[in-house]
Short mmCIF file of N, CA, C and O in Angstrom, two decimals:
data_model
loop_
_atom_site.label_atom_id
_atom_site.label_comp_id
_atom_site.label_asym_id
_atom_site.label_seq_id
_atom_site.Cartn_x
_atom_site.Cartn_y
_atom_site.Cartn_z
N SER A 1 -19.76 20.85 4.35
CA SER A 1 -19.40 20.77 2.94
C SER A 1 -17.90 21.03 2.74
O SER A 1 -17.29 20.48 1.83
N THR A 2 -17.29 21.86 3.61
CA THR A 2 -15.85 22.13 3.50
C THR A 2 -15.06 20.84 3.71
O THR A 2 -14.14 20.54 2.94
N GLN A 3 -15.43 20.07 4.73
CA GLN A 3 -14.71 18.82 4.99
C GLN A 3 -14.88 17.84 3.83
O GLN A 3 -13.93 17.16 3.45
N ALA A 4 -16.07 17.79 3.25
CA ALA A 4 -16.30 16.90 2.11
C ALA A 4 -15.44 17.31 0.91
O ALA A 4 -14.88 16.46 0.22
N GLN A 5 -15.33 18.63 0.68
CA GLN A 5 -14.49 19.12 -0.43
C GLN A 5 -13.03 18.77 -0.20
O GLN A 5 -12.33 18.34 -1.12
N ILE A 6 -12.57 18.95 1.02
CA ILE A 6 -11.17 18.64 1.33
C ILE A 6 -10.91 17.15 1.17
O ILE A 6 -9.93 16.74 0.54
N LEU A 7 -11.79 16.32 1.73
CA LEU A 7 -11.60 14.87 1.61
C LEU A 7 -11.65 14.41 0.15
O LEU A 7 -10.89 13.54 -0.26
N SER A 8 -12.54 15.00 -0.62
CA SER A 8 -12.61 14.66 -2.04
C SER A 8 -11.30 14.99 -2.75
O SER A 8 -10.80 14.20 -3.56
N CYS A 9 -10.73 16.13 -2.43
CA CYS A 9 -9.45 16.54 -3.02
C CYS A 9 -8.32 15.63 -2.53
O CYS A 9 -7.48 15.20 -3.32
N ILE A 10 -8.32 15.31 -1.25
CA ILE A 10 -7.28 14.46 -0.66
C ILE A 10 -7.30 13.05 -1.27
O ILE A 10 -6.25 12.42 -1.43
N ALA A 11 -8.47 12.57 -1.62
CA ALA A 11 -8.60 11.21 -2.17
C ALA A 11 -7.77 11.03 -3.44
O ALA A 11 -7.27 9.95 -3.71
N VAL A 12 -7.61 12.10 -4.21
CA VAL A 12 -6.88 11.98 -5.48
C VAL A 12 -5.42 11.60 -5.26
O VAL A 12 -4.97 10.58 -5.77
N PRO A 13 -4.64 12.36 -4.49
CA PRO A 13 -3.25 11.94 -4.30
C PRO A 13 -3.10 10.71 -3.42
O PRO A 13 -2.14 9.96 -3.56
N GLU A 14 -4.07 10.48 -2.53
CA GLU A 14 -3.97 9.30 -1.66
C GLU A 14 -4.19 8.02 -2.42
O GLU A 14 -3.64 6.99 -2.08
N SER A 15 -5.01 8.04 -3.45
CA SER A 15 -5.38 6.78 -4.07
C SER A 15 -5.53 6.80 -5.57
O SER A 15 -5.93 5.80 -6.14
N SER A 16 -5.29 7.89 -6.20
CA SER A 16 -5.57 8.01 -7.64
C SER A 16 -7.03 7.62 -7.90
O SER A 16 -7.33 6.83 -8.79
N CYS A 17 -7.90 8.16 -7.06
CA CYS A 17 -9.36 7.92 -7.14
C CYS A 17 -9.71 6.44 -7.02
O CYS A 17 -10.53 5.92 -7.76
N GLY A 18 -9.09 5.76 -6.11
CA GLY A 18 -9.44 4.38 -5.83
C GLY A 18 -8.57 3.35 -6.52
O GLY A 18 -8.70 2.16 -6.26
N ASN A 19 -7.67 3.77 -7.40
CA ASN A 19 -6.83 2.81 -8.10
C ASN A 19 -5.72 2.26 -7.21
O ASN A 19 -5.26 1.14 -7.41
N ASN A 20 -5.26 3.02 -6.23
CA ASN A 20 -4.16 2.60 -5.38
C ASN A 20 -4.69 2.01 -4.08
O ASN A 20 -4.55 2.58 -3.02
N THR A 21 -5.34 0.87 -4.19
CA THR A 21 -5.89 0.24 -2.99
C THR A 21 -5.04 -0.94 -2.55
O THR A 21 -5.42 -1.68 -1.67
N SER A 22 -3.89 -1.13 -3.16
CA SER A 22 -2.99 -2.21 -2.75
C SER A 22 -2.03 -1.71 -1.68
O SER A 22 -2.28 -0.71 -1.03
N VAL A 23 -0.92 -2.36 -1.51
CA VAL A 23 0.02 -2.04 -0.44
C VAL A 23 0.63 -0.66 -0.61
O VAL A 23 1.12 -0.31 -1.68
N ALA A 24 0.59 0.12 0.46
CA ALA A 24 1.23 1.43 0.48
C ALA A 24 2.59 1.29 1.15
O ALA A 24 2.85 0.32 1.86
N TYR A 25 3.45 2.27 0.91
CA TYR A 25 4.81 2.23 1.46
C TYR A 25 5.15 3.51 2.18
O TYR A 25 4.71 4.59 1.80
N THR A 26 5.97 3.39 3.21
CA THR A 26 6.48 4.54 3.94
C THR A 26 7.52 5.24 3.07
O THR A 26 7.98 4.67 2.08
N PRO A 27 7.93 6.47 3.43
CA PRO A 27 9.00 7.12 2.66
C PRO A 27 10.27 6.28 2.61
O PRO A 27 11.04 6.36 1.66
N GLY A 28 10.48 5.42 3.63
CA GLY A 28 11.66 4.56 3.66
C GLY A 28 11.51 3.26 2.88
O GLY A 28 12.42 2.45 2.86
N GLY A 29 10.35 3.06 2.26
CA GLY A 29 10.14 1.88 1.42
C GLY A 29 9.55 0.67 2.13
O GLY A 29 9.40 -0.38 1.52
N GLN A 30 9.18 0.81 3.39
CA GLN A 30 8.58 -0.30 4.12
C GLN A 30 7.08 -0.36 3.86
O GLN A 30 6.42 0.68 3.79
N PRO A 31 6.51 -1.56 3.73
CA PRO A 31 5.05 -1.65 3.54
C PRO A 31 4.32 -1.23 4.81
O PRO A 31 4.83 -1.41 5.91
N THR A 32 3.17 -0.62 4.65
CA THR A 32 2.35 -0.22 5.79
C THR A 32 0.96 -0.82 5.62
O THR A 32 0.63 -1.38 4.59
N SER A 33 0.15 -0.64 6.64
CA SER A 33 -1.23 -1.12 6.57
C SER A 33 -2.15 -0.10 5.91
O SER A 33 -3.35 -0.32 5.82
N ALA A 34 -1.63 1.02 5.45
CA ALA A 34 -2.46 2.06 4.83
C ALA A 34 -3.27 1.46 3.69
O ALA A 34 -2.72 0.82 2.80
N SER A 35 -4.58 1.66 3.76
CA SER A 35 -5.47 0.97 2.83
C SER A 35 -6.61 1.84 2.34
O SER A 35 -7.11 2.68 3.07
N GLY A 36 -7.02 1.60 1.11
CA GLY A 36 -8.19 2.24 0.56
C GLY A 36 -7.94 3.63 0.03
O GLY A 36 -6.82 4.14 0.05
N MET A 37 -8.99 4.26 -0.43
CA MET A 37 -8.85 5.54 -1.11
C MET A 37 -8.33 6.66 -0.21
O MET A 37 -7.73 7.61 -0.70
N PHE A 38 -8.51 6.54 1.11
CA PHE A 38 -7.96 7.55 2.03
C PHE A 38 -6.74 7.02 2.79
O PHE A 38 -6.25 7.67 3.69
N GLN A 39 -6.24 5.86 2.38
CA GLN A 39 -5.04 5.27 2.98
C GLN A 39 -5.10 5.28 4.51
O GLN A 39 -4.23 5.82 5.19
N ILE A 40 -6.16 4.68 5.04
CA ILE A 40 -6.34 4.57 6.48
C ILE A 40 -5.29 3.59 7.02
O ILE A 40 -5.18 2.47 6.54
N VAL A 41 -4.53 4.02 8.01
CA VAL A 41 -3.49 3.20 8.63
C VAL A 41 -4.09 2.51 9.84
O VAL A 41 -4.54 3.17 10.77
N PHE A 42 -4.11 1.19 9.84
CA PHE A 42 -4.74 0.44 10.92
C PHE A 42 -4.11 0.76 12.26
O PHE A 42 -2.90 0.66 12.44
N GLY A 43 -4.95 1.17 13.23
CA GLY A 43 -4.51 1.37 14.60
C GLY A 43 -3.68 2.60 14.86
O GLY A 43 -3.01 2.68 15.87
N SER A 44 -3.73 3.57 14.01
CA SER A 44 -2.89 4.76 14.16
C SER A 44 -3.53 5.77 15.12
O SER A 44 -4.15 6.73 14.70
N GLY A 45 -3.40 5.52 16.41
CA GLY A 45 -3.75 6.52 17.40
C GLY A 45 -5.17 6.56 17.91
O GLY A 45 -5.53 7.49 18.60
N ASP A 46 -6.01 5.61 17.60
CA ASP A 46 -7.35 5.60 18.18
C ASP A 46 -7.91 4.18 18.20
O ASP A 46 -7.35 3.28 17.60
N ASP A 47 -9.01 4.02 18.89
CA ASP A 47 -9.61 2.69 18.99
C ASP A 47 -10.70 2.45 17.98
O ASP A 47 -11.08 1.32 17.74
N GLN A 48 -11.25 3.50 17.39
CA GLN A 48 -12.40 3.34 16.52
C GLN A 48 -12.05 3.50 15.04
O GLN A 48 -12.16 2.56 14.27
N CYS A 49 -11.64 4.67 14.66
CA CYS A 49 -11.49 5.01 13.24
C CYS A 49 -10.44 4.15 12.53
O CYS A 49 -10.72 3.51 11.52
N HIS A 50 -9.23 4.15 13.05
CA HIS A 50 -8.13 3.43 12.40
C HIS A 50 -8.19 1.92 12.62
O HIS A 50 -7.49 1.18 11.94
N ASN A 51 -9.00 1.48 13.55
CA ASN A 51 -9.21 0.04 13.75
C ASN A 51 -10.36 -0.46 12.90
O ASN A 51 -10.66 -1.65 12.91
N LEU A 52 -11.01 0.44 12.18
CA LEU A 52 -12.20 0.16 11.39
C LEU A 52 -13.31 -0.43 12.26
O LEU A 52 -14.07 -1.29 11.83
N ASN A 53 -13.38 0.04 13.49
CA ASN A 53 -14.42 -0.40 14.41
C ASN A 53 -15.69 0.41 14.19
O ASN A 53 -16.18 1.11 15.06
N LEU A 54 -16.19 0.31 12.98
CA LEU A 54 -17.40 0.99 12.55
C LEU A 54 -18.32 -0.07 11.94
O LEU A 54 -17.85 -0.96 11.23
N ASP A 55 -19.61 0.04 12.20
CA ASP A 55 -20.56 -0.95 11.68
C ASP A 55 -20.44 -1.12 10.17
O ASP A 55 -20.48 -2.23 9.65
N VAL A 56 -20.28 0.00 9.45
CA VAL A 56 -20.18 -0.06 8.00
C VAL A 56 -18.96 -0.87 7.55
O VAL A 56 -18.99 -1.54 6.51
N CYS A 57 -17.90 -0.87 8.34
CA CYS A 57 -16.70 -1.63 8.00
C CYS A 57 -16.89 -3.12 8.27
O CYS A 57 -16.45 -3.97 7.48
N THR A 58 -17.55 -3.44 9.37
CA THR A 58 -17.88 -4.85 9.64
C THR A 58 -18.76 -5.38 8.53
O THR A 58 -18.53 -6.49 8.02
N GLN A 59 -19.74 -4.59 8.11
CA GLN A 59 -20.63 -5.00 7.03
C GLN A 59 -19.86 -5.18 5.72
O GLN A 59 -20.13 -6.11 4.95
N ALA A 60 -18.87 -4.33 5.48
CA ALA A 60 -18.06 -4.45 4.26
C ALA A 60 -17.25 -5.74 4.27
O ALA A 60 -17.14 -6.42 3.25
N ALA A 61 -16.68 -6.08 5.42
CA ALA A 61 -15.92 -7.34 5.53
C ALA A 61 -16.85 -8.53 5.33
O ALA A 61 -16.48 -9.50 4.65
N GLN A 62 -18.03 -8.46 5.91
CA GLN A 62 -19.00 -9.54 5.73
C GLN A 62 -19.42 -9.68 4.27
O GLN A 62 -19.50 -10.79 3.74
N ALA A 63 -19.65 -8.56 3.62
CA ALA A 63 -20.04 -8.57 2.21
C ALA A 63 -18.94 -9.15 1.32
O ALA A 63 -19.22 -9.73 0.27
N ALA A 64 -17.69 -9.05 1.79
CA ALA A 64 -16.55 -9.60 1.04
C ALA A 64 -16.35 -11.09 1.36
O ALA A 64 -15.41 -11.70 0.85
N GLY A 65 -17.22 -11.64 2.22
CA GLY A 65 -17.17 -13.08 2.49
C GLY A 65 -16.46 -13.48 3.77
O GLY A 65 -16.23 -14.67 4.01
N TYR A 66 -16.12 -12.52 4.63
CA TYR A 66 -15.43 -12.85 5.88
C TYR A 66 -16.44 -13.00 7.01
O TYR A 66 -17.39 -12.22 7.13
N GLN A 67 -16.24 -14.02 7.80
CA GLN A 67 -17.11 -14.32 8.93
C GLN A 67 -16.65 -13.51 10.14
O GLN A 67 -15.85 -13.98 10.94
N VAL A 68 -17.11 -12.29 10.25
CA VAL A 68 -16.75 -11.42 11.37
C VAL A 68 -18.02 -10.88 12.01
O VAL A 68 -19.03 -10.67 11.34
N ASP A 69 -17.94 -10.68 13.31
CA ASP A 69 -19.03 -10.06 14.07
C ASP A 69 -18.42 -8.98 14.93
O ASP A 69 -17.30 -9.12 15.43
N GLY A 70 -19.14 -7.90 15.14
CA GLY A 70 -18.66 -6.85 16.01
C GLY A 70 -17.50 -6.09 15.39
O GLY A 70 -17.36 -6.02 14.17
N ASN A 71 -16.65 -5.54 16.24
CA ASN A 71 -15.54 -4.72 15.79
C ASN A 71 -14.46 -5.53 15.08
O ASN A 71 -14.18 -6.67 15.46
N LEU A 72 -13.85 -4.93 14.08
CA LEU A 72 -12.77 -5.60 13.34
C LEU A 72 -11.45 -5.56 14.11
O LEU A 72 -10.62 -6.45 13.95
N ASN A 73 -11.23 -4.52 14.93
CA ASN A 73 -9.99 -4.39 15.70
C ASN A 73 -8.75 -4.63 14.83
O ASN A 73 -7.90 -5.45 15.15
N CYS A 74 -8.64 -3.89 13.76
CA CYS A 74 -7.58 -4.11 12.78
C CYS A 74 -6.18 -3.94 13.35
O CYS A 74 -5.27 -4.68 12.98
N TYR A 75 -5.98 -3.02 14.27
CA TYR A 75 -4.65 -2.86 14.86
C TYR A 75 -4.28 -4.09 15.68
O TYR A 75 -3.17 -4.59 15.59
N SER A 76 -5.22 -4.60 16.46
CA SER A 76 -4.97 -5.80 17.26
C SER A 76 -4.60 -6.97 16.37
O SER A 76 -3.75 -7.77 16.70
N THR A 77 -5.26 -7.05 15.23
CA THR A 77 -4.97 -8.13 14.28
C THR A 77 -3.54 -8.00 13.75
O THR A 77 -2.83 -8.98 13.63
N VAL A 78 -3.13 -6.78 13.45
CA VAL A 78 -1.77 -6.55 12.94
C VAL A 78 -0.75 -6.98 13.99
O VAL A 78 0.20 -7.70 13.70
N ILE A 79 -0.95 -6.55 15.23
CA ILE A 79 -0.02 -6.89 16.31
C ILE A 79 -0.02 -8.39 16.59
O ILE A 79 1.01 -9.03 16.68
N ARG A 80 -1.20 -8.96 16.73
CA ARG A 80 -1.32 -10.38 17.06
C ARG A 80 -0.65 -11.26 16.00
O ARG A 80 0.00 -12.24 16.29
N GLN A 81 -0.85 -10.91 14.75
CA GLN A 81 -0.32 -11.73 13.68
C GLN A 81 1.09 -11.30 13.26
O GLN A 81 1.69 -11.93 12.40
N GLY A 82 1.60 -10.23 13.86
CA GLY A 82 2.94 -9.76 13.53
C GLY A 82 3.06 -9.27 12.11
O GLY A 82 4.13 -9.29 11.52
N GLN A 83 1.95 -8.80 11.54
CA GLN A 83 1.96 -8.32 10.16
C GLN A 83 1.84 -6.81 10.14
O GLN A 83 1.12 -6.24 10.93
N ARG A 84 2.49 -6.19 9.21
CA ARG A 84 2.29 -4.75 9.02
C ARG A 84 1.10 -4.48 8.12
O ARG A 84 0.58 -3.39 8.07
N LEU A 85 0.65 -5.46 7.39
CA LEU A 85 -0.37 -5.22 6.38
C LEU A 85 -1.79 -5.49 6.86
O LEU A 85 -2.73 -5.12 6.18
N GLY A 86 -1.97 -6.13 8.00
CA GLY A 86 -3.31 -6.36 8.52
C GLY A 86 -3.95 -7.62 8.00
O GLY A 86 -3.45 -8.29 7.10
N SER A 87 -5.08 -7.94 8.60
CA SER A 87 -5.78 -9.16 8.23
C SER A 87 -6.48 -8.99 6.88
O SER A 87 -6.80 -7.87 6.47
N PRO A 88 -6.76 -10.11 6.21
CA PRO A 88 -7.50 -10.01 4.95
C PRO A 88 -8.88 -9.36 5.13
O PRO A 88 -9.32 -8.61 4.26
N ALA A 89 -9.55 -9.63 6.25
CA ALA A 89 -10.87 -9.01 6.48
C ALA A 89 -10.73 -7.50 6.62
O ALA A 89 -11.57 -6.75 6.10
N CYS A 90 -9.70 -7.04 7.31
CA CYS A 90 -9.49 -5.60 7.47
C CYS A 90 -9.15 -4.96 6.13
O CYS A 90 -9.65 -3.88 5.81
N ARG A 91 -8.33 -5.60 5.35
CA ARG A 91 -7.95 -5.04 4.05
C ARG A 91 -9.16 -5.00 3.11
O ARG A 91 -9.35 -4.05 2.36
N ALA A 92 -10.01 -6.04 3.18
CA ALA A 92 -11.22 -6.05 2.35
C ALA A 92 -12.17 -4.93 2.77
O ALA A 92 -12.74 -4.24 1.92
N ALA A 93 -12.33 -4.75 4.06
CA ALA A 93 -13.19 -3.68 4.55
C ALA A 93 -12.65 -2.32 4.13
O ALA A 93 -13.39 -1.45 3.67
N ALA A 94 -11.34 -2.11 4.29
CA ALA A 94 -10.73 -0.83 3.95
C ALA A 94 -10.81 -0.52 2.46
O ALA A 94 -10.85 0.64 2.06
N ALA A 95 -10.86 -1.55 1.64
CA ALA A 95 -10.97 -1.34 0.20
C ALA A 95 -12.39 -0.96 -0.22
O ALA A 95 -12.61 -0.48 -1.32
N ASN A 96 -13.34 -1.13 0.69
CA ASN A 96 -14.73 -0.77 0.43
C ASN A 96 -14.89 0.75 0.58
O ASN A 96 -14.52 1.32 1.60
N ILE A 97 -15.45 1.40 -0.42
CA ILE A 97 -15.55 2.86 -0.43
C ILE A 97 -16.35 3.38 0.75
O ILE A 97 -16.00 4.39 1.36
N ASN A 98 -17.44 2.71 1.12
CA ASN A 98 -18.26 3.18 2.23
C ASN A 98 -17.51 3.09 3.55
O ASN A 98 -17.56 4.01 4.37
N CYS A 99 -16.80 2.00 3.76
CA CYS A 99 -16.02 1.84 4.98
C CYS A 99 -14.89 2.86 5.02
O CYS A 99 -14.70 3.55 6.03
N ASN A 100 -14.12 2.97 3.94
CA ASN A 100 -12.96 3.83 3.94
C ASN A 100 -13.35 5.30 4.10
O ASN A 100 -12.72 6.03 4.86
N ALA A 101 -14.41 5.72 3.43
CA ALA A 101 -14.85 7.11 3.56
C ALA A 101 -15.39 7.37 4.97
O ALA A 101 -15.16 8.44 5.54
N SER A 102 -16.08 6.39 5.54
CA SER A 102 -16.58 6.54 6.92
C SER A 102 -15.43 6.62 7.90
O SER A 102 -15.47 7.40 8.86
N ALA A 103 -14.40 5.81 7.69
CA ALA A 103 -13.23 5.85 8.56
C ALA A 103 -12.52 7.20 8.44
O ALA A 103 -12.08 7.77 9.44
N ALA A 104 -12.42 7.73 7.22
CA ALA A 104 -11.79 9.04 7.02
C ALA A 104 -12.58 10.14 7.73
O ALA A 104 -12.01 11.00 8.41
N ALA A 105 -13.89 10.10 7.60
CA ALA A 105 -14.73 11.10 8.29
C ALA A 105 -14.60 10.96 9.80
O ALA A 105 -14.54 11.96 10.52
N CYS A 106 -14.50 9.74 10.27
CA CYS A 106 -14.31 9.47 11.70
C CYS A 106 -12.98 10.07 12.17
O CYS A 106 -12.91 10.69 13.24
N VAL A 107 -11.93 9.91 11.39
CA VAL A 107 -10.61 10.45 11.73
C VAL A 107 -10.67 11.97 11.83
O VAL A 107 -10.16 12.57 12.78
N VAL A 108 -11.30 12.61 10.85
CA VAL A 108 -11.41 14.07 10.86
C VAL A 108 -12.17 14.53 12.10
O VAL A 108 -11.76 15.46 12.79
N GLN A 109 -13.26 13.85 12.42
CA GLN A 109 -14.04 14.21 13.60
C GLN A 109 -13.21 14.00 14.87
O GLN A 109 -13.21 14.85 15.76
N ALA A 110 -12.50 12.88 14.96
CA ALA A 110 -11.68 12.58 16.14
C ALA A 110 -10.56 13.60 16.31
O ALA A 110 -10.11 13.84 17.44
N ARG A 111 -10.11 14.22 15.22
CA ARG A 111 -9.03 15.22 15.27
C ARG A 111 -9.58 16.64 15.38
O ARG A 111 -8.87 17.60 15.10
N GLY A 112 -10.85 16.76 15.73
CA GLY A 112 -11.44 18.08 15.90
C GLY A 112 -11.57 18.85 14.60
O GLY A 112 -11.45 20.08 14.59
N GLY A 113 -11.81 18.15 13.50
CA GLY A 113 -11.97 18.80 12.21
C GLY A 113 -10.67 19.04 11.47
O GLY A 113 -10.67 19.66 10.41
N ARG A 114 -9.57 18.54 12.01
CA ARG A 114 -8.26 18.72 11.35
C ARG A 114 -7.93 17.50 10.48
O ARG A 114 -8.38 16.41 10.73
N PHE A 115 -7.08 17.72 9.51
CA PHE A 115 -6.72 16.69 8.52
C PHE A 115 -5.26 16.27 8.67
O PHE A 115 -4.61 15.88 7.70
N THR A 116 -4.75 16.32 9.88
CA THR A 116 -3.34 16.07 10.13
C THR A 116 -2.87 14.67 9.73
O THR A 116 -1.70 14.49 9.43
N ASP A 117 -3.76 13.71 9.71
CA ASP A 117 -3.37 12.36 9.31
C ASP A 117 -2.92 12.30 7.86
O ASP A 117 -2.17 11.41 7.47
N TRP A 118 -3.36 13.24 7.06
CA TRP A 118 -3.00 13.26 5.64
C TRP A 118 -1.88 14.24 5.31
O TRP A 118 -1.50 14.37 4.15
N THR A 119 -1.35 14.91 6.31
CA THR A 119 -0.26 15.85 6.06
C THR A 119 1.01 15.50 6.81
O THR A 119 2.00 16.21 6.72
N ALA A 120 1.01 14.39 7.54
CA ALA A 120 2.17 14.01 8.35
C ALA A 120 3.32 13.47 7.50
O ALA A 120 4.48 13.60 7.87
N ASP A 121 3.01 12.88 6.38
CA ASP A 121 4.02 12.28 5.51
C ASP A 121 4.75 13.39 4.74
O ASP A 121 4.13 14.34 4.27
N SER A 122 6.05 13.25 4.60
CA SER A 122 6.84 14.25 3.89
C SER A 122 6.43 14.39 2.42
O SER A 122 6.75 15.38 1.77
N ARG A 123 5.70 13.42 1.90
CA ARG A 123 5.28 13.45 0.50
C ARG A 123 3.86 14.01 0.34
O ARG A 123 3.24 13.82 -0.71
N SER A 124 3.34 14.69 1.34
CA SER A 124 1.92 15.08 1.33
C SER A 124 1.67 16.54 0.96
O SER A 124 0.71 17.14 1.42
N SER A 125 2.48 17.11 0.11
CA SER A 125 2.30 18.54 -0.23
C SER A 125 0.97 18.78 -0.95
O SER A 125 0.32 19.80 -0.73
N VAL A 126 0.55 17.85 -1.79
CA VAL A 126 -0.71 18.03 -2.51
C VAL A 126 -1.88 17.99 -1.52
O VAL A 126 -2.82 18.78 -1.64
N GLN A 127 -1.80 17.12 -0.53
CA GLN A 127 -2.85 17.05 0.47
C GLN A 127 -2.94 18.38 1.23
O GLN A 127 -4.03 18.89 1.49
N GLY A 128 -1.79 18.96 1.56
CA GLY A 128 -1.77 20.26 2.21
C GLY A 128 -2.38 21.35 1.34
O GLY A 128 -3.08 22.23 1.84
N GLN A 129 -2.14 21.26 0.05
CA GLN A 129 -2.73 22.23 -0.89
C GLN A 129 -4.24 22.09 -0.91
O GLN A 129 -4.96 23.09 -1.02
N CYS A 130 -4.74 20.87 -0.80
CA CYS A 130 -6.19 20.64 -0.76
C CYS A 130 -6.80 21.35 0.44
O CYS A 130 -7.84 22.00 0.33
N ILE A 131 -6.14 21.21 1.57
CA ILE A 131 -6.65 21.81 2.81
C ILE A 131 -6.64 23.33 2.69
O ILE A 131 -7.62 23.99 3.05
N GLN A 132 -5.56 23.89 2.15
CA GLN A 132 -5.49 25.35 1.97
C GLN A 132 -6.52 25.83 0.96
O GLN A 132 -7.18 26.85 1.15
N GLN A 133 -6.67 25.09 -0.12
CA GLN A 133 -7.59 25.51 -1.19
C GLN A 133 -9.02 25.60 -0.71
O GLN A 133 -9.74 26.53 -1.08
N TYR A 134 -9.44 24.63 0.11
CA TYR A 134 -10.84 24.59 0.54
C TYR A 134 -11.05 25.13 1.95
O TYR A 134 -12.14 25.03 2.50
N GLY A 135 -10.01 25.68 2.55
CA GLY A 135 -10.16 26.41 3.80
C GLY A 135 -10.31 25.57 5.06
O GLY A 135 -11.02 25.96 5.97
N GLY A 136 -9.64 24.42 5.12
CA GLY A 136 -9.77 23.55 6.29
C GLY A 136 -8.91 23.93 7.44
O GLY A 136 -7.93 24.52 7.46
#
């Protein structure tokens, strides 16, 4: 329940409760692949979570009308296509609440229960306050 409380709190500054699902920007003003309510960055340090290689994410892309099977491999798509923003199927999956929340939970689990992916940005003071408030 602690992790759920922290993620719920983090979702607010990350996405304004789902309103900020379009292109995110780095502190330097460059567009990133960060997508959805938890601003998952495609391919950031793992093969599963940040690549949206989760069944729920494949299902979300399919529900959005994309013909995909198996893993989405969103980082590979970014590299292959030379895009920072990722493929349309990956962006559609990441915009899906079930996929994005599952990817966020996957990230927390992969980091041993830590929320470091949401505190690395210099603009993440509110996210840090969420973690302190709920004891993460």
